[in-house]
Short mmCIF file of C-alpha atoms in Angstrom, two decimals:
data_model
loop_
_atom_site.label_atom_id
_atom_site.label_comp_id
_atom_site.label_asym_id
_atom_site.label_seq_id
_atom_site.Cartn_x
_atom_site.Cartn_y
_atom_site.Cartn_z
CA MET A 1 -0.01 0.00 -0.02
CA ALA A 2 1.09 3.60 -0.38
CA ALA A 3 2.60 5.42 2.52
CA SER A 4 -0.06 6.86 4.87
CA TYR A 5 1.77 9.91 6.27
CA ILE A 6 0.27 12.05 9.02
CA GLN A 7 -1.11 15.37 7.79
CA ALA A 8 -0.01 18.57 9.42
CA SER A 9 -2.49 20.12 11.82
CA THR A 10 -1.98 20.64 15.63
CA THR A 11 0.70 19.56 18.17
CA ASP A 12 4.23 18.56 17.09
CA THR A 13 6.44 20.85 15.02
CA ILE A 14 7.63 20.40 11.45
CA GLU A 15 9.30 22.93 9.14
CA LEU A 16 7.79 23.12 5.75
CA ASP A 17 8.15 24.96 2.49
CA SER A 18 5.63 27.79 1.97
CA ALA A 19 4.85 30.34 -0.68
CA THR A 20 3.25 32.95 1.53
CA GLU A 21 3.61 34.18 5.06
CA ASN A 22 0.31 32.73 6.14
CA GLY A 23 1.42 29.19 5.22
CA GLU A 24 -0.90 28.34 2.37
CA LEU A 25 1.11 25.22 1.54
CA LYS A 26 -1.53 23.49 -0.51
CA SER A 27 -1.95 26.23 -3.05
CA HIS A 28 1.79 26.56 -3.38
CA LEU A 29 2.33 22.87 -4.09
CA SER A 30 -0.48 22.71 -6.61
CA ALA A 31 0.73 25.80 -8.46
CA ARG A 32 4.29 24.63 -8.69
CA PRO A 33 4.84 22.66 -11.94
CA THR A 34 8.39 21.64 -11.22
CA ARG A 35 10.65 21.26 -8.22
CA LYS A 36 13.86 23.16 -8.67
CA HIS A 37 17.19 22.32 -7.15
CA ALA A 38 16.63 25.08 -4.60
CA ARG A 39 13.35 26.23 -3.11
CA SER A 40 12.23 29.85 -3.25
CA ALA A 41 9.84 31.47 -0.85
CA SER A 42 8.85 34.86 0.49
CA SER A 43 10.72 36.53 3.30
CA SER A 44 10.49 33.33 5.33
CA SER A 45 11.31 29.97 3.81
CA PHE A 46 9.63 28.07 6.57
CA ILE A 47 6.47 28.26 8.62
CA HIS A 48 5.96 26.08 11.69
CA PHE A 49 2.99 23.77 11.38
CA LYS A 50 1.61 21.74 14.29
CA VAL A 51 1.30 18.03 13.77
CA PRO A 52 -0.73 15.76 16.03
CA VAL A 53 1.21 13.27 18.07
CA HIS A 54 -0.75 10.14 17.25
CA PRO A 55 0.19 6.68 18.23
CA ASP A 56 1.79 4.93 15.21
CA PRO A 57 -0.90 3.33 13.01
CA PRO A 58 -0.64 -0.43 13.45
CA ASN A 59 -0.35 -0.99 9.73
CA GLU A 60 2.32 1.69 9.13
CA ASP A 61 5.27 -0.36 10.32
CA SER A 62 4.02 -3.52 8.64
CA ALA A 63 3.55 -1.58 5.42
CA SER A 64 7.11 -0.23 5.57
CA HIS A 65 8.38 -3.77 6.33
CA SER A 66 6.45 -5.41 3.60
CA GLU A 67 7.56 -2.84 0.98
CA ALA A 68 11.15 -2.19 2.02
CA PHE A 69 12.24 -5.57 3.32
CA PRO A 70 11.93 -7.56 0.04
CA SER A 71 13.82 -4.86 -1.84
CA LEU A 72 16.59 -4.99 0.83
CA ILE A 73 16.80 -8.71 0.45
CA MET A 74 17.13 -8.30 -3.29
CA SER A 75 19.72 -5.59 -2.71
CA VAL A 76 21.74 -8.01 -0.60
CA VAL A 77 21.67 -10.49 -3.44
CA GLY A 78 22.93 -7.77 -5.76
CA LEU A 79 25.56 -6.62 -3.27
CA VAL A 80 26.76 -10.22 -2.70
CA ALA A 81 26.97 -10.60 -6.49
CA ALA A 82 28.94 -7.31 -6.72
CA GLY A 83 31.30 -8.44 -3.93
CA TRP A 84 31.76 -11.82 -5.58
CA MET A 85 32.47 -10.18 -8.90
CA MET A 86 35.02 -7.84 -7.37
CA ASP A 87 36.71 -10.81 -5.71
CA ILE A 88 37.11 -12.40 -9.12
CA PHE A 89 37.95 -9.23 -11.10
CA GLN A 90 40.86 -8.31 -8.81
CA HIS A 91 42.79 -11.26 -10.30
CA TRP A 92 42.06 -10.29 -13.92
CA GLU A 93 44.97 -9.22 -16.09
CA VAL A 94 43.65 -5.66 -16.54
CA PHE A 95 43.33 -5.12 -12.75
CA ILE A 96 46.85 -6.40 -12.18
CA GLU A 97 48.43 -4.33 -14.99
CA VAL A 98 46.26 -1.18 -14.42
CA SER A 99 46.03 -0.88 -10.63
CA GLU A 100 44.31 2.51 -10.91
CA LEU A 101 41.13 0.47 -11.59
CA PHE A 102 40.98 -0.34 -7.93
CA ILE A 103 40.75 3.38 -7.19
CA LEU A 104 38.24 3.89 -9.95
CA VAL A 105 35.82 1.13 -8.81
CA PRO A 106 34.58 2.75 -5.53
CA VAL A 107 34.70 6.29 -7.12
CA LEU A 108 32.72 5.21 -10.18
CA LEU A 109 30.22 3.04 -8.24
CA ASN A 110 29.61 5.89 -5.84
CA LEU A 111 29.15 8.39 -8.64
CA LYS A 112 26.82 6.11 -10.56
CA GLY A 113 24.97 5.16 -7.40
CA ASN A 114 24.44 8.76 -6.61
CA LEU A 115 23.09 9.50 -10.10
CA GLU A 116 20.69 6.59 -10.00
CA MET A 117 19.57 7.17 -6.43
CA ASN A 118 19.04 10.85 -7.15
CA LEU A 119 16.97 9.81 -10.19
CA ALA A 120 15.02 7.32 -7.98
CA ALA A 121 14.47 9.97 -5.29
CA ARG A 122 13.29 12.64 -7.78
CA VAL A 123 10.91 10.34 -9.65
CA SER A 124 9.67 8.78 -6.35
CA THR A 125 8.80 12.28 -5.02
CA SER A 126 7.06 13.07 -8.29
CA ALA A 127 5.10 9.79 -8.03
CA ASN A 128 4.02 10.49 -4.42
CA LEU A 129 2.95 14.04 -5.43
CA GLY A 130 0.83 12.62 -8.28
CA GLU A 131 2.92 14.10 -11.15
CA LEU A 132 3.26 10.66 -12.78
CA ASP A 133 -0.48 10.07 -12.84
CA ARG A 134 -0.97 12.17 -15.97
CA PRO A 135 0.48 10.61 -19.16
CA ASP A 136 1.75 13.87 -20.70
CA THR A 137 3.55 14.93 -17.50
CA ARG A 138 4.83 11.35 -16.90
CA ASN A 139 6.37 10.98 -20.40
CA SER A 140 8.13 14.33 -20.21
CA LEU A 141 9.48 13.66 -16.71
CA VAL A 142 10.75 10.23 -17.59
CA LEU A 143 12.40 11.19 -20.92
CA GLY A 144 13.90 14.32 -19.37
CA ASN A 145 15.34 12.43 -16.48
CA LEU A 146 16.72 9.72 -18.77
CA ALA A 147 18.50 12.35 -20.94
CA LEU A 148 19.77 14.08 -17.79
CA ILE A 149 21.28 10.97 -16.31
CA GLN A 150 23.06 10.29 -19.62
CA VAL A 151 24.70 13.74 -19.45
CA GLN A 152 25.54 13.31 -15.79
CA GLY A 153 26.87 9.79 -16.27
CA LEU A 154 29.17 10.70 -19.23
CA VAL A 155 30.54 13.79 -17.48
CA ALA A 156 30.90 12.04 -14.13
CA GLY A 157 32.46 8.99 -15.79
CA SER A 158 35.11 11.08 -17.52
CA ILE A 159 35.92 13.04 -14.33
CA ALA A 160 36.13 9.76 -12.31
CA GLY A 161 38.47 8.21 -14.85
CA CYS A 162 40.78 11.24 -14.92
CA PHE A 163 40.78 11.61 -11.19
CA SER A 164 41.45 7.92 -10.56
CA PHE A 165 44.41 7.93 -12.98
CA PHE A 166 45.77 11.08 -11.37
CA LEU A 167 45.54 9.54 -7.88
CA GLY A 168 47.21 6.37 -9.18
CA VAL A 169 50.13 8.39 -10.47
CA LEU A 170 50.46 10.12 -7.07
CA GLU A 171 50.16 6.86 -5.21
CA HIS A 172 52.76 5.06 -7.35
CA PRO A 173 55.21 7.71 -8.61
CA ASP A 174 57.85 5.10 -9.40
CA GLU A 175 55.70 3.19 -11.86
CA PRO A 176 55.53 4.64 -15.38
CA ALA A 177 52.16 5.94 -16.48
CA THR A 178 51.29 5.96 -20.21
CA VAL A 179 48.80 7.97 -22.19
CA ALA A 180 47.31 4.71 -23.55
CA GLU A 181 46.49 3.51 -19.94
CA SER A 182 44.88 6.87 -19.13
CA ILE A 183 42.66 6.67 -22.23
CA LEU A 184 41.79 3.07 -21.43
CA ILE A 185 40.70 4.04 -17.89
CA ILE A 186 38.70 7.10 -18.94
CA ALA A 187 37.05 5.37 -21.92
CA SER A 188 36.10 2.32 -19.83
CA SER A 189 34.67 4.62 -17.18
CA MET A 190 32.56 6.63 -19.59
CA ILE A 191 31.30 3.58 -21.47
CA SER A 192 30.28 1.76 -18.29
CA ALA A 193 28.62 4.93 -16.99
CA ALA A 194 26.67 5.55 -20.17
CA VAL A 195 25.44 2.01 -20.79
CA SER A 196 24.51 1.36 -17.09
CA SER A 197 22.73 4.74 -16.93
CA LEU A 198 20.55 3.82 -19.82
CA VAL A 199 19.74 0.33 -18.55
CA LEU A 200 19.18 1.29 -14.93
CA GLY A 201 17.44 4.56 -15.72
CA VAL A 202 14.78 2.81 -17.80
CA PHE A 203 14.43 0.10 -15.14
CA MET A 204 14.08 2.53 -12.27
CA CYS A 205 11.43 4.64 -14.06
CA LEU A 206 9.41 1.58 -14.94
CA LEU A 207 9.73 0.26 -11.34
CA ILE A 208 8.46 3.51 -9.85
CA ILE A 209 5.58 3.82 -12.31
CA VAL A 210 4.50 0.20 -11.61
CA SER A 211 4.90 0.80 -7.83
CA ARG A 212 2.64 3.85 -8.11
CA LYS A 213 -0.06 1.87 -9.97
CA LEU A 214 0.17 -0.95 -7.32
CA ARG A 215 -0.07 1.72 -4.50
CA ILE A 216 3.39 0.81 -3.22
CA ASP A 217 5.47 3.69 -1.81
CA PRO A 218 8.51 3.86 -4.21
CA ASP A 219 10.59 5.62 -1.50
CA ASN A 220 10.82 2.19 0.23
CA ILE A 221 12.09 0.19 -2.76
CA ALA A 222 13.61 2.49 -5.41
CA CYS A 223 16.88 3.54 -3.78
CA PRO A 224 17.98 0.03 -2.63
CA MET A 225 17.22 -1.43 -6.08
CA ALA A 226 19.07 1.47 -7.75
CA SER A 227 22.09 1.00 -5.56
CA SER A 228 22.49 -2.79 -5.69
CA LEU A 229 21.62 -3.24 -9.36
CA GLY A 230 23.80 -0.22 -10.22
CA ASP A 231 26.83 -1.79 -8.59
CA VAL A 232 26.46 -5.11 -10.41
CA VAL A 233 25.71 -3.61 -13.81
CA THR A 234 28.38 -0.89 -13.67
CA LEU A 235 31.03 -3.15 -12.22
CA GLY A 236 30.41 -5.87 -14.80
CA ILE A 237 30.52 -3.39 -17.73
CA LEU A 238 33.59 -1.67 -16.39
CA ALA A 239 35.60 -4.88 -15.93
CA GLY A 240 34.51 -6.32 -19.26
CA CYS A 241 35.19 -3.14 -21.20
CA ALA A 242 38.59 -2.57 -19.55
CA GLN A 243 39.62 -6.20 -20.23
CA ALA A 244 38.53 -5.92 -23.86
CA LEU A 245 40.33 -2.59 -24.39
CA LEU A 246 43.49 -3.94 -22.78
CA GLY A 247 44.05 -6.22 -25.76
CA SER A 248 44.04 -3.28 -28.15
CA VAL A 249 45.65 -0.74 -25.79
CA ASP A 250 48.10 0.43 -28.42
CA SER A 251 45.45 0.92 -31.11
CA MET A 252 43.10 3.82 -31.71
CA LEU A 253 40.05 1.90 -30.41
CA SER A 254 40.02 3.38 -26.92
CA LEU A 255 40.57 6.87 -28.29
CA GLY A 256 37.80 6.48 -30.84
CA LEU A 257 35.34 5.28 -28.18
CA PHE A 258 36.36 8.14 -25.96
CA PHE A 259 35.65 10.75 -28.65
CA ALA A 260 32.31 9.05 -29.48
CA MET A 261 31.26 9.42 -25.83
CA VAL A 262 32.32 13.07 -25.74
CA VAL A 263 30.40 13.94 -28.97
CA SER A 264 27.22 12.38 -27.58
CA VAL A 265 27.15 14.76 -24.57
CA PRO A 266 25.78 17.83 -26.44
CA PHE A 267 22.97 15.76 -28.02
CA PHE A 268 21.67 14.58 -24.65
CA GLY A 269 22.36 18.06 -23.21
CA ARG A 270 20.10 19.62 -25.87
CA ALA A 271 17.28 17.24 -25.00
CA VAL A 272 17.60 18.17 -21.30
CA TRP A 273 17.64 21.87 -22.12
CA LYS A 274 14.35 21.56 -24.05
CA ASN A 275 12.65 19.79 -21.13
CA ASN A 276 11.16 22.18 -18.53
CA PHE A 277 11.09 19.58 -15.82
CA VAL A 278 14.82 18.95 -15.61
CA LYS A 279 16.18 22.00 -17.47
CA GLU A 280 17.63 23.70 -14.43
CA LEU A 281 19.37 20.50 -13.26
CA LEU A 282 21.58 20.63 -16.33
CA PHE A 283 23.79 23.28 -14.68
CA SER A 284 22.92 22.86 -11.05
CA GLY A 285 23.34 19.96 -8.64
CA TRP A 286 26.83 19.17 -9.89
CA SER A 287 28.62 20.30 -6.72
CA PRO A 288 27.41 17.40 -4.50
CA ILE A 289 28.29 14.90 -7.26
CA ILE A 290 31.76 16.27 -7.75
CA PHE A 291 32.50 16.77 -4.03
CA ALA A 292 31.14 13.27 -3.32
CA MET A 293 33.67 11.90 -5.84
CA PHE A 294 36.56 13.46 -3.90
CA ILE A 295 35.19 12.06 -0.68
CA SER A 296 34.62 8.55 -2.07
CA SER A 297 38.14 8.56 -3.57
CA LEU A 298 39.41 8.25 0.00
CA ALA A 299 37.63 4.91 0.16
CA GLY A 300 39.25 3.96 -3.11
CA LEU A 301 42.68 4.75 -1.78
CA VAL A 302 42.03 2.69 1.36
CA LEU A 303 40.76 -0.22 -0.75
CA GLU A 304 43.70 -0.11 -3.15
CA ARG A 305 46.18 -0.08 -0.25
CA TYR A 306 44.67 -2.96 1.76
CA VAL A 307 42.88 -5.14 -0.78
CA GLU A 308 45.90 -7.39 -1.19
CA GLN A 309 46.61 -7.55 2.49
CA PHE A 310 43.30 -8.97 3.75
CA LYS A 311 41.22 -11.87 2.43
CA GLY A 312 37.66 -11.08 1.57
CA LEU A 313 38.07 -7.30 1.78
CA ALA A 314 37.20 -6.78 -1.89
CA MET A 315 34.02 -8.86 -1.46
CA LEU A 316 32.81 -7.36 1.88
CA THR A 317 33.43 -3.69 1.12
CA PRO A 318 30.64 -3.13 -1.46
CA ILE A 319 28.20 -5.17 0.65
CA LEU A 320 28.80 -3.28 3.89
CA CYS A 321 28.88 0.13 2.16
CA GLY A 322 25.93 -0.69 -0.04
CA LEU A 323 23.56 -1.94 2.64
CA ALA A 324 24.25 0.89 5.09
CA GLY A 325 23.92 3.38 2.25
CA ASN A 326 20.63 1.79 1.14
CA LEU A 327 19.07 2.07 4.56
CA GLY A 328 20.21 5.69 4.93
CA SER A 329 18.95 6.48 1.44
CA ILE A 330 15.51 4.98 2.17
CA TYR A 331 15.32 7.20 5.29
CA ALA A 332 16.53 10.30 3.55
CA SER A 333 14.13 9.79 0.58
CA ARG A 334 11.15 9.29 2.85
CA ILE A 335 11.93 12.44 4.84
CA SER A 336 12.33 14.41 1.56
CA THR A 337 9.00 13.19 0.27
CA CYS A 338 7.32 14.12 3.52
CA LEU A 339 8.84 17.58 3.37
CA HIS A 340 7.70 18.17 -0.18
CA ALA A 341 4.22 16.80 0.52
CA GLY A 342 3.77 18.77 3.76
CA VAL A 343 3.41 15.84 6.13
CA GLN A 344 5.15 14.62 9.22
CA GLU A 345 7.55 11.65 9.16
CA GLN A 346 7.59 9.44 12.18
CA TYR A 347 11.33 9.74 12.80
CA ARG A 348 11.85 7.54 15.79
CA THR A 349 9.60 4.74 14.52
CA THR A 350 11.18 4.77 11.09
CA GLU A 351 14.71 4.73 12.50
CA TRP A 352 14.03 1.73 14.70
CA THR A 353 12.24 -0.06 11.87
CA LEU A 354 15.21 0.38 9.50
CA MET A 355 17.67 -0.56 12.15
CA ALA A 356 15.68 -3.72 12.86
CA MET A 357 15.66 -4.56 9.14
CA ASN A 358 19.44 -4.52 9.13
CA ILE A 359 19.60 -7.43 11.57
CA PRO A 360 17.99 -10.25 9.52
CA VAL A 361 19.55 -8.95 6.31
CA GLN A 362 23.05 -9.00 7.73
CA ALA A 363 22.39 -12.38 9.33
CA LEU A 364 21.32 -13.77 6.00
CA PHE A 365 24.46 -12.36 4.43
CA LEU A 366 26.69 -13.98 7.03
CA VAL A 367 24.96 -17.34 6.53
CA LEU A 368 25.49 -17.05 2.76
CA ILE A 369 29.25 -16.39 3.02
CA TRP A 370 29.59 -19.19 5.59
CA ILE A 371 27.71 -21.80 3.51
CA LEU A 372 29.12 -20.81 0.15
CA GLU A 373 32.61 -20.02 1.63
CA LEU A 374 32.76 -16.73 -0.20
CA GLY A 375 35.88 -14.63 -0.16
CA HIS A 376 38.17 -17.33 1.30
CA LEU A 377 37.41 -16.01 4.77
CA ASP A 378 38.42 -17.55 8.07
CA PHE A 379 34.80 -17.56 9.25
CA THR A 380 35.01 -17.59 13.10
CA PHE A 381 32.51 -16.50 15.66
CA ALA A 382 34.70 -13.46 16.48
CA PHE A 383 34.75 -12.46 12.78
CA ALA A 384 30.97 -12.78 12.39
CA PHE A 385 30.31 -10.92 15.69
CA THR A 386 32.74 -8.07 14.83
CA TYR A 387 31.34 -7.70 11.30
CA PHE A 388 27.85 -7.55 12.65
CA ILE A 389 28.77 -4.82 15.20
CA VAL A 390 30.49 -2.79 12.48
CA SER A 391 27.44 -3.13 10.18
CA MET A 392 25.08 -1.87 12.99
CA ILE A 393 27.39 1.10 13.71
CA CYS A 394 27.53 2.02 10.00
CA THR A 395 23.74 1.70 9.66
CA LEU A 396 23.12 3.86 12.71
CA LEU A 397 25.50 6.52 11.39
CA ALA A 398 23.85 6.35 7.95
CA LEU A 399 20.37 6.90 9.40
CA LYS A 400 21.45 9.78 11.72
CA MET A 401 23.46 11.40 8.90
CA GLY A 402 20.62 10.99 6.38
CA LYS A 403 18.12 12.63 8.68
CA SER A 404 20.35 15.53 9.63
CA MET A 405 21.57 16.21 6.10
CA THR A 406 18.05 16.14 4.66
CA LEU A 407 16.69 18.60 7.25
CA VAL A 408 19.71 20.90 6.90
CA CYS A 409 19.41 20.98 3.10
CA TRP A 410 15.74 21.68 3.34
CA LYS A 411 16.25 24.46 5.89
CA ARG A 412 18.87 26.10 3.68
CA GLY A 413 16.57 26.04 0.64
CA TYR A 414 18.07 23.13 -1.32
CA ASP A 415 16.09 20.17 -2.60
CA PRO A 416 17.27 17.17 -0.62
CA ASP A 417 16.51 14.84 -3.60
CA ASN A 418 19.46 16.33 -5.48
CA TYR A 419 21.89 17.10 -2.69
CA VAL A 420 21.73 14.63 0.19
CA LEU A 421 22.41 11.15 -1.31
CA PRO A 422 25.77 11.95 -2.95
CA TYR A 423 27.33 13.22 0.24
CA LEU A 424 25.61 10.56 2.34
CA THR A 425 26.77 7.58 0.31
CA ALA A 426 30.26 8.97 -0.18
CA LEU A 427 30.80 9.50 3.54
CA ILE A 428 29.35 6.06 4.31
CA ASP A 429 31.71 4.48 1.84
CA VAL A 430 34.74 6.05 3.62
CA ILE A 431 33.43 5.16 7.09
CA CYS A 432 32.49 1.59 6.19
CA THR A 433 35.72 0.85 4.31
CA SER A 434 37.85 2.36 7.10
CA LEU A 435 35.98 0.51 9.89
CA LEU A 436 36.21 -2.78 7.96
CA VAL A 437 40.00 -2.42 7.50
CA ILE A 438 40.39 -1.57 11.21
CA SER A 439 38.30 -4.61 12.25
CA PHE A 440 40.22 -6.91 9.91
CA SER A 441 43.52 -5.60 11.31
CA TRP A 442 42.34 -6.07 14.92
CA LEU A 443 41.01 -9.58 14.28
CA SER A 444 44.22 -10.65 12.59
CA SER A 445 46.59 -9.10 15.11
CA SER A 446 44.66 -10.52 18.06
CA GLY A 447 44.50 -14.03 16.53
CA TYR A 448 40.72 -14.16 16.46
CA ALA A 449 40.63 -14.79 12.69
CA ASP A 450 43.26 -15.43 9.97
CA LEU A 451 42.41 -12.72 7.49
CA VAL A 452 45.90 -11.81 6.27
CA THR A 453 46.70 -12.94 2.72
CA SER A 454 49.66 -15.29 2.17
CA ARG A 455 51.36 -12.66 0.02
CA SER A 456 51.12 -10.06 2.81
CA ALA A 457 52.24 -12.54 5.49
CA SER A 458 55.36 -13.52 3.50
CA GLN A 459 56.52 -9.90 3.16
#
């Protein structure tokens, strides 16, 4: 069922967007055809409404569970697949010869995840506001957003490739860097970003439209699906493309593909510019994506430094980061929808519900890696307990950060749908990767689990 939010009326306090000083929120929302990246108001951006403190409806938690939990389970499957793929790809020839790809992976996955989750958050909010119920509006919104994510994906992919290559040169100044390798990295990044943006953009829009028709709140399912599927699709395309281009690294193939990607940017940009729903996002909203890239690059540096020292690190990192980021993104997306719609989110109830969801999902994941012996891990009780504690800490931080960042963005006049998720997921990537490395190091040094690789132990 669709989310049954509490309407604003009398007791508790919520800060909401308004068009006039007397707080006529309803007329403002109905008269606003599009939501811009920043909100504009009169002399006061906020008016305090009073919201009744009702006991939580008995079906509200069950509805959130029934809608969000299956998508989280599916996201775990996707994250396990991404971790398993990364565990295999790290031994491929292209990853051994071009080590900058280890830096590119978390940077590109974070960038692509941000773009797809921003798309999911925007379209989910449009769905909950009824903007997808009219065919003419729906078609224009979907096509405009698909063109926009192509522009963002191509530009972000090129920046991620250049930045990863530059960091690799700084990290290994003694190893010679060639122009052919730089073109290979940038071309692979742009191709994987463009193809995955098309595939996942179409899938996410269809998922949200179907969810709306089935009266399911897309805020509970869109972001987890976007994150987990995005990691699998983007990682697979990146590894396959880089491996294929490695065989012709000295030819003009990589350079030709690079120029083809660059030439396609103005065509998609023109389509976005002619669409009134997403026109202003063509030049705005880039700052969180770019700054998030710099933040997530720290996670890439940590991964590149320690991936060969600890067994299973390459597999566990995307799973831990992805699940915590998914739960934080669900929470942030729900709060953003509530703020746009002028209703009160049940913060405490939602936080506890999402924290509780993390327990069976992580337990299922631990059972999977134990039964399937994934990642060549020394699966001891101490390892399982430590990983579980780290995952709960990361989830709690993701929820608290998602709430705070959404409310701060709203208070400062920025649309949380376009600004919160990039910063949130990037910070969570750094926190999760760092805590995972610290826990691995502590478990190995204390003798509770043998997680050090044979290569690292022999050095």
